[in-house]
Structure formats: C-alpha cells, structure tokens
C-alpha cells in the first residue's frame, strides 16, 4: 500500500515544484525512554513513506536530552522495531551528538542579548509566566548584562551550581499571547550521568530549544510532529532563526493515533511493566511493537493499517477492529491452514478397527498450491473441540455434533454421535460415535447433508499445544479518576490446552498459521519441544 494523498504530501510536492528543496529529508525522533508503540508506527511509516515517495531519505534520531529517563536498552529496542517495520534509516544520530553545537549557539543567543541566566525558582518562573488570560511579568534577572550571563552560563556548564539553582532562559516576550514565547527555559542543570555522554555535561537543553537545532543540523526539510506541538511552532522558528542555523527546517503537525481500549503513552506502559502486571515491554497484550510482534502481528499488516487511517490534523482514535481486519487480510494469504483442537474432547469411532488408521493427503491452502500439502490421519480415536459437542441440538443454527446427529470431519468422513461416557463428577469425557465409510471427503457422496463440518486431530497425529488467548488489558471505565493499575484486566491472558497436527510440532518461533475455524496463531518464544506454545493473533470472523 502506498501513502494516500494527505496535506503533508501536498506541501512536499509544492516545495519540490517551487524548487524550495531538491531533496526531501525527514526524521523519526523518539526519546529512548521506553519501547515504541503502535502510535509511533504512524510517525515512522509516514516519515519514511513520504520521503521515499519523493526519492528522499529519513534519519532515525534519538532525542536524548533527558538523562534521567534514557537508557541504552531502549536505544537498541527502538532500532530493532524500526527495522522490523521494514525501514532502514539513512543515518542514525543522537541529539547528544550535538550538545557542543547547541551550547555554542546558546552562547550566541546570550551575546545577542536573547538569553539570560535566571536564578528564580521553578515556582517563581511559573508565576512570572502568568496564564493564558493574564500576561506574564519580567523576571528580576532578565536584564543581566551579556558579560554576566556569559560568565554565569559558563559556571552552570562547569558545575558551579546545584540542580535547580538557575536556568538559562530565552529572552522573547513575557506578554506574548503564546505562553511558549514567554521566556521559555532552554537549559537546565542535571547531574544524572547521561547514557551517551556520561558526566561530560551537567547542563541539558530543553526539548523546544534542542529539537529545531537537531533538525537544522541534519538538514531536515520537513519536521513532522504530533499536534500538541502546534503552539510550539513559533518558538521552533524563533530558535532556528535566532541561533542563525544555515538550513531552515519546517515543522508540520499531524494528529496522533489512538486505539480504543488501549493506553499508549510510554509513561503508562512503563508503569504497567514496573508493576509486574504484564510480563514486560513485549507482553503480547501490550500495544508496543515488540508486544505485537511477539503476539504475531506482521509489519505489513501494521503498515497497511497505519496508511489506511490516513493523516490529518486531528487526533483520532480508531477501533481495534480496523487493525484486526488488516491482520486477517495479510495473514490469510500467507499462512498454511491446519487443524487444531482447543480444550479437546475424545471421540471413539466404535466401528473403526482398533489397529488400523489411514493417511489422507491434504493441501495446506485451498487456493495456493505452492504451499504444498501434508498427510493427516484418520483413526478410531480422535479429538474434537469440547465446544463442538452438546447432548441435544439446542436450536436450528447449531451446526455441530450432538447425540443422534451426523457431522462431517474436514477431509475425512461423516460421523454420528451415539453415546457418551462421564467421569465421576458427571462431566462428559468421551463421545462414542460411528462413521460411514461411504462418505469419505472427495468421494462425491451427496445423499445426506451433515449437520455442519468440524475439524479434528487423530490421537495418533496429535501434538500437545498450550494456547494463549488475549483480551483487552485495560478495562473501559466511566470513572476517569480510576487509576490505570486498577483498571488492569487480570483476566486478559487466558491459557487453554489442546492439540495440533504433528506436521506442526516443530514449527519455529514466530511461525504463523491458521487453525481451521479458529483463527491465526503465532508460535510464542516460550515454545518447547514437548509442547507447542501458540498465541492467538486474531480470531476468524465467526460464522457460527
Ligand atoms: P509517548 O507519550 O508515548 O511517550 P512521545 O510523543 O513522548 O510519546 P516520542 O518518543 O517523543 O514519544 O515520539 C517520537 C515521535 O513519535 C514523535 O514525533 C511523536 O510525535 C510521535 N508519536 C508518538 N506517539 C504518537 C501517536 N500516538 N500517534 C502519532 N505519532 C506519535
Ligand atoms: Mg515523550
């Protein structure tokens, strides 16, 4: 799927046409303070696809200006996820690569009388800045001389002050209707060692100062970011202009992508990870790219989903079903179809000889011959889903097995249930049935219509499976105040056991298959030789 028409594409087209740019350069700028989630996929896909459309390039740039939250393990995981989505960054950069240049440009601002060291406390600064309806007032430190500011900023850099003792502020306009322009803080002191630069720096640039400089240094032509930065754009342009960056990037905002019944901010996801409610960032219930990958989502489905949600200037929340539909479309033509039973019930075919069995060759996909075929087994003892049997047909719509009724077994025969066996607690543990040798699949038999068709696995051909089923991890609530951890759905990971055809006993991790009448499954990392562990990726649209 190619990126659809959208307002950013139109801007780029015009910029090429008017010769403002000969080459489009974009960047994806995550902060390495957590794993990427499906919201980030919108930024990744759009940045890479839009640049590609014009023969341009895209950088991956870690926005690592906040030493307290950033870690190398996130750096590694982010690159892995970007590559998994199918994108190769033209360059991989770190904002911290540019700390010296950012510092030098801050000195330039001071020299131009456009920045000052402020000894006000954080609370005092907040009060000075006023509110949307109330203009700010100047800080008592606003009119320090250039010399004094240069000396103090140098002292800040050299560790002469404590954290929070002073900051560097841009000198813009304390009465601006745009709060972001009321002398924003552009440098703060922090003694936490940085994941890249260790203890080389003890002052760090703020996002609004750092980001435009990073973009300009890399020659980014179109700097795409989410909508909440719209009000920051005048400051972005101010920084590029006043620090005299030779190349001028243009910030363009787009709406954030949300998915219903999920939380997506890294801050929330980190809380879930730290709480132990999930097994980690790659828990298959997490909306992280690593979680979705482990669950079995494909990069193609995610990409198609992202593109189909379009790109506009409104934040939007889409239903999970859209993503599921993209998955079914992608997986149905890619996966082999096999039979598996979930929560099995034994059926004994009493008129089938005890020491006999037959092999039946079955293609893996009804329309894709190249997928080949395998042999299944039909024998006296087989398993079916417990859900596929009831004592008495409950209604007309019921198209499965019941006492006195006949169903077709996929690729095999009609069987009729005659009797059941119970355990001492009264649970049905076995069905006694008979088969009709005339009804073999493919024989053209059409004298009777069975009460539906169900899948089965012969006891002789059954490999044990542990099935993981997932439900939304965060419960919907009317109560907005209710804490995220209290909204966690403890029932969101269900485990069931069953069997699969032996042909799949050794399927490798991340192999995807379709189980007839159930859905698409992925081999989980926890799989073993003895028991195949399968994650339900998405169920089939149920037809019964
Ligand atoms: P979070 O709130 O989850 O931490 P973030 O915006 O702080 O997200 P960054 O690492 O700063 O995360 O984001 C990198 C890029 O991804 C930014 O350009 C950001 O706008 C974009 N992005 C993050 N979340 C979404 C989303 N839900 N939809 C679209 N773009 C997003
Ligand atoms: Mg962030």
Short mmCIF file of N, CA and C in Angstrom, two decimals, residues 6-158:
data_model
loop_
_atom_site.label_atom_id
_atom_site.label_comp_id
_atom_site.label_asym_id
_atom_site.label_seq_id
_atom_site.Cartn_x
_atom_site.Cartn_y
_atom_site.Cartn_z
N UNK A 6 -2.32 13.28 1.27
CA UNK A 6 -2.59 13.96 2.54
C UNK A 6 -1.94 15.33 2.49
N UNK A 7 -2.25 16.15 3.48
CA UNK A 7 -1.80 17.55 3.41
C UNK A 7 -0.28 17.70 3.45
N UNK A 8 0.39 16.75 4.08
CA UNK A 8 1.85 16.88 4.14
C UNK A 8 2.48 16.54 2.78
N UNK A 9 1.91 15.53 2.15
CA UNK A 9 2.39 15.17 0.81
C UNK A 9 2.23 16.36 -0.14
N UNK A 10 1.09 17.05 -0.03
CA UNK A 10 0.84 18.21 -0.89
C UNK A 10 1.89 19.30 -0.64
N UNK A 11 2.21 19.54 0.62
CA UNK A 11 3.23 20.55 0.94
C UNK A 11 4.57 20.17 0.31
N UNK A 12 4.92 18.89 0.43
CA UNK A 12 6.20 18.44 -0.12
C UNK A 12 6.23 18.59 -1.63
N UNK A 13 5.12 18.24 -2.27
CA UNK A 13 5.04 18.37 -3.73
C UNK A 13 5.29 19.81 -4.15
N UNK A 14 4.64 20.74 -3.43
CA UNK A 14 4.80 22.15 -3.77
C UNK A 14 6.23 22.61 -3.55
N UNK A 15 6.84 22.14 -2.46
CA UNK A 15 8.21 22.55 -2.16
C UNK A 15 9.20 22.07 -3.22
N UNK A 16 8.91 20.89 -3.79
CA UNK A 16 9.77 20.38 -4.86
C UNK A 16 9.52 21.19 -6.13
N UNK A 17 8.23 21.42 -6.41
CA UNK A 17 7.85 22.15 -7.62
C UNK A 17 8.42 23.56 -7.62
N UNK A 18 8.33 24.23 -6.46
CA UNK A 18 8.85 25.60 -6.37
C UNK A 18 10.35 25.65 -6.16
N UNK A 19 10.97 24.50 -6.22
CA UNK A 19 12.43 24.39 -6.04
C UNK A 19 12.91 24.90 -4.69
N UNK A 20 12.03 24.88 -3.70
CA UNK A 20 12.46 25.23 -2.35
C UNK A 20 13.42 24.15 -1.85
N UNK A 21 13.13 22.91 -2.23
CA UNK A 21 14.03 21.81 -1.91
C UNK A 21 14.22 20.94 -3.14
N UNK A 22 15.41 20.34 -3.26
CA UNK A 22 15.58 19.36 -4.33
C UNK A 22 15.43 17.96 -3.77
N UNK A 23 15.60 17.85 -2.44
CA UNK A 23 15.51 16.53 -1.83
C UNK A 23 14.75 16.65 -0.51
N UNK A 24 13.85 15.70 -0.28
CA UNK A 24 13.09 15.71 0.97
C UNK A 24 13.87 14.90 2.02
N UNK A 25 14.09 15.49 3.18
CA UNK A 25 14.74 14.74 4.26
C UNK A 25 13.86 14.83 5.51
N UNK A 26 13.48 13.66 6.02
CA UNK A 26 12.66 13.62 7.23
C UNK A 26 13.42 12.87 8.33
N UNK A 27 12.84 12.84 9.51
CA UNK A 27 13.46 12.10 10.61
C UNK A 27 12.39 11.54 11.51
N UNK A 28 12.72 10.43 12.14
CA UNK A 28 11.86 9.92 13.21
C UNK A 28 12.64 10.11 14.51
N UNK A 29 12.11 10.91 15.46
CA UNK A 29 12.92 11.34 16.61
C UNK A 29 12.42 10.83 17.97
N UNK A 30 12.48 9.54 18.23
CA UNK A 30 11.98 9.05 19.53
C UNK A 30 12.90 9.39 20.68
N UNK A 31 12.32 9.57 21.85
CA UNK A 31 13.14 9.67 23.04
C UNK A 31 13.38 8.23 23.55
N UNK A 32 14.64 7.85 23.79
CA UNK A 32 14.88 6.47 24.24
C UNK A 32 14.55 6.27 25.71
N UNK A 33 13.28 6.48 26.04
CA UNK A 33 12.83 6.33 27.43
C UNK A 33 11.77 5.24 27.55
N UNK A 34 11.69 4.38 26.53
CA UNK A 34 10.71 3.30 26.56
C UNK A 34 10.69 2.64 25.19
N UNK A 35 9.83 1.65 25.07
CA UNK A 35 9.71 0.94 23.80
C UNK A 35 8.69 1.65 22.90
N UNK A 36 8.83 1.45 21.61
CA UNK A 36 7.90 2.07 20.68
C UNK A 36 6.55 1.36 20.71
N UNK A 37 5.48 2.14 20.51
CA UNK A 37 4.15 1.55 20.46
C UNK A 37 3.52 1.84 19.10
N UNK A 38 2.30 1.36 18.93
CA UNK A 38 1.70 1.45 17.60
C UNK A 38 1.40 2.90 17.20
N UNK A 39 1.28 3.79 18.19
CA UNK A 39 1.16 5.22 17.86
C UNK A 39 2.41 5.71 17.15
N UNK A 40 3.56 5.28 17.65
CA UNK A 40 4.82 5.66 16.98
C UNK A 40 4.87 5.16 15.55
N UNK A 41 4.20 4.02 15.31
CA UNK A 41 4.23 3.46 13.96
C UNK A 41 3.70 4.47 12.95
N UNK A 42 2.70 5.29 13.37
CA UNK A 42 2.22 6.31 12.44
C UNK A 42 3.36 7.27 12.06
N UNK A 43 4.10 7.73 13.06
CA UNK A 43 5.20 8.67 12.78
C UNK A 43 6.28 7.99 11.92
N UNK A 44 6.57 6.73 12.22
CA UNK A 44 7.61 6.02 11.46
C UNK A 44 7.17 5.84 10.01
N UNK A 45 5.99 5.24 9.85
CA UNK A 45 5.52 4.93 8.50
C UNK A 45 5.41 6.21 7.67
N UNK A 46 4.81 7.25 8.24
CA UNK A 46 4.61 8.46 7.44
C UNK A 46 5.94 9.14 7.11
N UNK A 47 6.84 9.22 8.07
CA UNK A 47 8.14 9.86 7.76
C UNK A 47 8.89 9.10 6.67
N UNK A 48 8.95 7.79 6.80
CA UNK A 48 9.70 7.01 5.82
C UNK A 48 8.99 6.96 4.47
N UNK A 49 7.68 6.74 4.49
CA UNK A 49 6.95 6.60 3.22
C UNK A 49 6.92 7.91 2.44
N UNK A 50 6.69 9.02 3.16
CA UNK A 50 6.62 10.30 2.46
C UNK A 50 7.97 10.64 1.82
N UNK A 51 9.05 10.44 2.56
CA UNK A 51 10.37 10.75 2.00
C UNK A 51 10.63 9.86 0.77
N UNK A 52 10.30 8.58 0.93
CA UNK A 52 10.53 7.61 -0.15
C UNK A 52 9.79 8.01 -1.42
N UNK A 53 8.58 8.51 -1.25
CA UNK A 53 7.75 8.91 -2.37
C UNK A 53 8.44 9.94 -3.26
N UNK A 54 9.29 10.76 -2.64
CA UNK A 54 9.98 11.81 -3.39
C UNK A 54 11.46 11.49 -3.59
N UNK A 55 11.83 10.24 -3.38
CA UNK A 55 13.24 9.86 -3.53
C UNK A 55 14.11 10.42 -2.43
N UNK A 56 13.52 10.81 -1.33
CA UNK A 56 14.29 11.40 -0.22
C UNK A 56 14.74 10.38 0.79
N UNK A 57 15.23 10.85 1.92
CA UNK A 57 15.75 9.94 2.94
C UNK A 57 15.20 10.31 4.33
N UNK A 58 15.37 9.36 5.25
CA UNK A 58 14.87 9.54 6.62
C UNK A 58 15.93 9.13 7.63
N UNK A 59 16.15 9.96 8.61
CA UNK A 59 17.08 9.62 9.70
C UNK A 59 16.31 9.09 10.89
N UNK A 60 16.98 8.23 11.63
CA UNK A 60 16.49 7.91 12.96
C UNK A 60 17.33 8.75 13.91
N UNK A 61 16.65 9.58 14.71
CA UNK A 61 17.42 10.37 15.66
C UNK A 61 16.85 10.20 17.08
N UNK A 62 17.72 9.74 17.95
CA UNK A 62 17.31 9.60 19.34
C UNK A 62 17.34 10.96 20.00
N UNK A 63 16.20 11.33 20.55
CA UNK A 63 16.11 12.63 21.19
C UNK A 63 16.48 12.46 22.66
N UNK A 64 17.78 12.38 22.91
CA UNK A 64 18.24 12.01 24.26
C UNK A 64 18.77 13.20 25.04
N UNK A 65 17.86 14.10 25.39
CA UNK A 65 18.28 15.30 26.11
C UNK A 65 17.85 15.27 27.57
N UNK A 66 17.43 14.10 28.03
CA UNK A 66 16.87 13.99 29.38
C UNK A 66 17.50 12.79 30.09
N UNK A 67 18.69 13.00 30.72
CA UNK A 67 19.48 11.85 31.19
C UNK A 67 18.77 10.97 32.20
N UNK A 68 17.79 11.51 32.91
CA UNK A 68 17.14 10.73 33.96
C UNK A 68 16.33 9.57 33.44
N UNK A 69 15.82 9.69 32.23
CA UNK A 69 14.87 8.68 31.76
C UNK A 69 15.41 7.80 30.64
N UNK A 70 16.58 8.11 30.12
CA UNK A 70 17.00 7.44 28.90
C UNK A 70 18.01 6.33 29.17
N UNK A 71 17.86 5.26 28.42
CA UNK A 71 18.74 4.10 28.65
C UNK A 71 19.12 3.45 27.32
N UNK A 72 20.31 2.81 27.34
CA UNK A 72 20.79 2.13 26.13
C UNK A 72 19.89 0.99 25.69
N UNK A 73 19.24 0.32 26.66
CA UNK A 73 18.40 -0.80 26.24
C UNK A 73 17.24 -0.32 25.36
N UNK A 74 16.78 0.91 25.62
CA UNK A 74 15.71 1.45 24.78
C UNK A 74 16.25 1.83 23.40
N UNK A 75 17.48 2.32 23.38
CA UNK A 75 18.10 2.68 22.10
C UNK A 75 18.11 1.46 21.18
N UNK A 76 18.52 0.35 21.75
CA UNK A 76 18.65 -0.90 20.99
C UNK A 76 17.28 -1.38 20.51
N UNK A 77 16.32 -1.37 21.43
CA UNK A 77 14.98 -1.89 21.11
C UNK A 77 14.31 -1.03 20.03
N UNK A 78 14.53 0.29 20.08
CA UNK A 78 13.89 1.18 19.10
C UNK A 78 14.39 0.88 17.69
N UNK A 79 15.69 0.73 17.55
CA UNK A 79 16.24 0.45 16.21
C UNK A 79 15.71 -0.89 15.68
N UNK A 80 15.64 -1.86 16.57
CA UNK A 80 15.13 -3.17 16.17
C UNK A 80 13.69 -3.05 15.65
N UNK A 81 12.88 -2.27 16.35
CA UNK A 81 11.48 -2.12 15.96
C UNK A 81 11.33 -1.38 14.63
N UNK A 82 12.14 -0.34 14.44
CA UNK A 82 12.07 0.41 13.18
C UNK A 82 12.43 -0.51 12.01
N UNK A 83 13.48 -1.30 12.21
CA UNK A 83 13.90 -2.23 11.15
C UNK A 83 12.86 -3.30 10.91
N UNK A 84 12.26 -3.74 12.00
CA UNK A 84 11.23 -4.78 11.86
C UNK A 84 10.07 -4.28 11.00
N UNK A 85 9.74 -3.00 11.15
CA UNK A 85 8.67 -2.44 10.31
C UNK A 85 9.09 -2.36 8.84
N UNK A 86 10.36 -2.61 8.59
CA UNK A 86 10.82 -2.66 7.21
C UNK A 86 11.54 -1.40 6.76
N UNK A 87 12.01 -0.60 7.70
CA UNK A 87 12.66 0.65 7.33
C UNK A 87 14.13 0.68 7.75
N UNK A 88 14.96 1.16 6.84
CA UNK A 88 16.38 1.29 7.12
C UNK A 88 16.68 2.78 7.18
N UNK A 89 17.02 3.29 8.37
CA UNK A 89 17.32 4.74 8.44
C UNK A 89 18.54 5.07 7.59
N UNK A 90 18.51 6.24 6.98
CA UNK A 90 19.66 6.67 6.19
C UNK A 90 20.84 6.94 7.12
N UNK A 91 20.57 7.55 8.27
CA UNK A 91 21.57 7.76 9.31
C UNK A 91 20.93 7.51 10.66
N UNK A 92 21.75 7.10 11.61
CA UNK A 92 21.26 7.01 12.99
C UNK A 92 22.06 8.02 13.81
N UNK A 93 21.35 9.00 14.35
CA UNK A 93 22.01 10.07 15.11
C UNK A 93 21.45 10.15 16.53
N UNK A 94 22.19 10.86 17.36
CA UNK A 94 21.73 11.16 18.72
C UNK A 94 21.71 12.68 18.90
N UNK A 95 20.68 13.19 19.55
CA UNK A 95 20.67 14.61 19.87
C UNK A 95 21.92 14.96 20.67
N UNK A 96 22.37 14.01 21.49
CA UNK A 96 23.54 14.28 22.33
C UNK A 96 24.82 14.47 21.51
N UNK A 97 24.80 14.03 20.22
CA UNK A 97 25.94 14.31 19.34
C UNK A 97 26.11 15.82 19.15
N UNK A 98 25.02 16.55 19.36
CA UNK A 98 25.05 17.98 19.03
C UNK A 98 25.12 18.88 20.26
N UNK A 99 25.41 18.32 21.42
CA UNK A 99 25.41 19.14 22.65
C UNK A 99 26.37 20.33 22.55
N UNK A 100 27.56 20.10 21.97
CA UNK A 100 28.51 21.20 21.88
C UNK A 100 27.97 22.33 21.00
N UNK A 101 27.44 21.92 19.84
CA UNK A 101 26.90 22.96 18.94
C UNK A 101 25.72 23.69 19.58
N UNK A 102 24.89 22.95 20.30
CA UNK A 102 23.75 23.59 20.96
C UNK A 102 24.25 24.60 22.00
N UNK A 103 25.30 24.20 22.70
CA UNK A 103 25.88 25.09 23.71
C UNK A 103 26.42 26.36 23.04
N UNK A 104 27.19 26.13 21.96
CA UNK A 104 27.77 27.29 21.27
C UNK A 104 26.68 28.25 20.78
N UNK A 105 25.59 27.68 20.32
CA UNK A 105 24.51 28.54 19.79
C UNK A 105 23.78 29.25 20.95
N UNK A 106 23.79 28.63 22.12
CA UNK A 106 23.19 29.31 23.28
C UNK A 106 24.06 30.50 23.68
N UNK A 107 25.37 30.31 23.57
CA UNK A 107 26.30 31.42 23.85
C UNK A 107 26.03 32.56 22.86
N UNK A 108 25.79 32.18 21.60
CA UNK A 108 25.46 33.18 20.59
C UNK A 108 24.20 33.97 21.00
N UNK A 109 23.18 33.23 21.48
CA UNK A 109 21.95 33.92 21.91
C UNK A 109 22.26 34.91 23.03
N UNK A 110 23.09 34.48 23.98
CA UNK A 110 23.45 35.39 25.09
C UNK A 110 24.13 36.64 24.55
N UNK A 111 25.06 36.40 23.63
CA UNK A 111 25.79 37.54 23.05
C UNK A 111 24.87 38.51 22.33
N UNK A 112 23.82 37.95 21.72
CA UNK A 112 22.86 38.80 21.01
C UNK A 112 21.85 39.44 21.97
N UNK A 113 22.01 39.17 23.26
CA UNK A 113 21.05 39.71 24.24
C UNK A 113 19.74 38.95 24.23
N UNK A 114 19.75 37.73 23.77
CA UNK A 114 18.50 36.98 23.62
C UNK A 114 18.38 35.80 24.58
N UNK A 115 19.25 35.73 25.57
CA UNK A 115 19.13 34.68 26.59
C UNK A 115 19.79 35.18 27.86
N UNK A 116 19.26 34.70 29.00
CA UNK A 116 19.81 35.15 30.29
C UNK A 116 19.72 34.03 31.32
N UNK A 117 20.65 34.07 32.25
CA UNK A 117 20.63 33.10 33.35
C UNK A 117 19.67 33.64 34.40
N UNK A 118 18.76 32.75 34.82
CA UNK A 118 17.73 33.17 35.77
C UNK A 118 17.87 32.36 37.06
N UNK A 119 17.98 33.07 38.18
CA UNK A 119 18.09 32.40 39.48
C UNK A 119 16.74 32.26 40.18
N UNK A 120 15.66 32.56 39.47
CA UNK A 120 14.33 32.36 40.08
C UNK A 120 14.12 30.86 40.28
N UNK A 121 13.29 30.53 41.25
CA UNK A 121 12.95 29.11 41.45
C UNK A 121 11.93 28.70 40.39
N UNK A 122 11.71 27.40 40.27
CA UNK A 122 10.74 26.90 39.29
C UNK A 122 9.36 27.50 39.55
N UNK A 123 8.98 27.59 40.83
CA UNK A 123 7.68 28.17 41.17
C UNK A 123 7.60 29.64 40.79
N UNK A 124 8.67 30.35 41.06
CA UNK A 124 8.69 31.77 40.71
C UNK A 124 8.56 31.96 39.20
N UNK A 125 9.26 31.11 38.46
CA UNK A 125 9.19 31.23 36.99
C UNK A 125 7.76 30.95 36.52
N UNK A 126 7.15 29.94 37.11
CA UNK A 126 5.78 29.61 36.73
C UNK A 126 4.84 30.79 37.01
N UNK A 127 5.03 31.44 38.15
CA UNK A 127 4.20 32.60 38.48
C UNK A 127 4.46 33.76 37.51
N UNK A 128 5.74 34.00 37.22
CA UNK A 128 6.09 35.09 36.29
C UNK A 128 5.43 34.91 34.93
N UNK A 129 5.26 33.64 34.52
CA UNK A 129 4.78 33.41 33.15
C UNK A 129 3.28 33.68 33.00
N UNK A 130 2.57 33.89 34.10
CA UNK A 130 1.16 34.24 34.02
C UNK A 130 0.31 33.07 33.54
N UNK A 131 -0.85 33.41 32.99
CA UNK A 131 -1.74 32.37 32.47
C UNK A 131 -2.19 32.79 31.09
N UNK A 132 -3.01 31.95 30.47
CA UNK A 132 -3.47 32.26 29.12
C UNK A 132 -4.15 33.64 29.10
N UNK A 133 -4.93 33.93 30.13
CA UNK A 133 -5.64 35.20 30.15
C UNK A 133 -4.87 36.35 30.78
N UNK A 134 -3.74 36.01 31.38
CA UNK A 134 -3.02 37.04 32.14
C UNK A 134 -1.57 37.11 31.68
N UNK A 135 -1.15 38.28 31.17
CA UNK A 135 0.23 38.39 30.67
C UNK A 135 1.25 38.12 31.77
N UNK A 136 2.44 37.68 31.37
CA UNK A 136 3.48 37.41 32.35
C UNK A 136 4.19 38.68 32.78
N UNK A 137 5.04 38.53 33.78
CA UNK A 137 5.87 39.68 34.20
C UNK A 137 7.34 39.28 34.10
N UNK A 138 8.18 40.29 33.92
CA UNK A 138 9.61 40.01 33.74
C UNK A 138 10.25 39.48 35.01
N UNK A 139 11.19 38.61 34.82
CA UNK A 139 11.98 38.10 35.94
C UNK A 139 12.93 39.21 36.41
N UNK A 140 13.21 39.26 37.71
CA UNK A 140 14.18 40.26 38.19
C UNK A 140 15.58 40.06 37.60
N UNK A 141 15.84 38.89 37.02
CA UNK A 141 17.17 38.62 36.46
C UNK A 141 17.24 38.87 34.96
N UNK A 142 16.14 39.37 34.42
CA UNK A 142 16.03 39.46 32.96
C UNK A 142 17.02 40.43 32.34
N UNK A 143 17.42 41.43 33.11
CA UNK A 143 18.29 42.44 32.49
C UNK A 143 19.75 42.33 32.88
N UNK A 144 20.17 41.14 33.26
CA UNK A 144 21.60 40.94 33.50
C UNK A 144 22.38 41.28 32.23
N UNK A 145 23.61 41.72 32.43
CA UNK A 145 24.42 42.10 31.27
C UNK A 145 24.89 40.86 30.53
N UNK A 146 25.26 41.09 29.27
CA UNK A 146 25.77 39.98 28.45
C UNK A 146 26.97 39.33 29.15
N UNK A 147 27.87 40.13 29.67
CA UNK A 147 29.08 39.60 30.31
C UNK A 147 28.72 38.71 31.50
N UNK A 148 27.82 39.23 32.31
CA UNK A 148 27.42 38.47 33.49
C UNK A 148 26.78 37.14 33.07
N UNK A 149 25.92 37.19 32.06
CA UNK A 149 25.25 35.98 31.58
C UNK A 149 26.26 34.97 31.02
N UNK A 150 27.25 35.49 30.27
CA UNK A 150 28.25 34.58 29.70
C UNK A 150 29.00 33.87 30.83
N UNK A 151 29.36 34.64 31.86
CA UNK A 151 30.09 34.09 33.00
C UNK A 151 29.23 33.05 33.74
N UNK A 152 27.98 33.42 33.99
CA UNK A 152 27.10 32.53 34.75
C UNK A 152 26.79 31.25 33.97
N UNK A 153 26.59 31.38 32.66
CA UNK A 153 26.28 30.19 31.85
C UNK A 153 27.49 29.26 31.84
N UNK A 154 28.68 29.87 31.76
CA UNK A 154 29.91 29.08 31.84
C UNK A 154 30.00 28.37 33.19
N UNK A 155 29.62 29.06 34.25
CA UNK A 155 29.62 28.45 35.59
C UNK A 155 28.62 27.28 35.66
N UNK A 156 27.47 27.49 35.04
CA UNK A 156 26.47 26.41 35.00
C UNK A 156 27.09 25.18 34.35
N UNK A 157 27.74 25.40 33.23
CA UNK A 157 28.34 24.30 32.47
C UNK A 157 29.45 23.62 33.29
N UNK A 158 30.14 24.41 34.10
CA UNK A 158 31.26 23.86 34.86
C UNK A 158 30.88 23.32 36.23
#
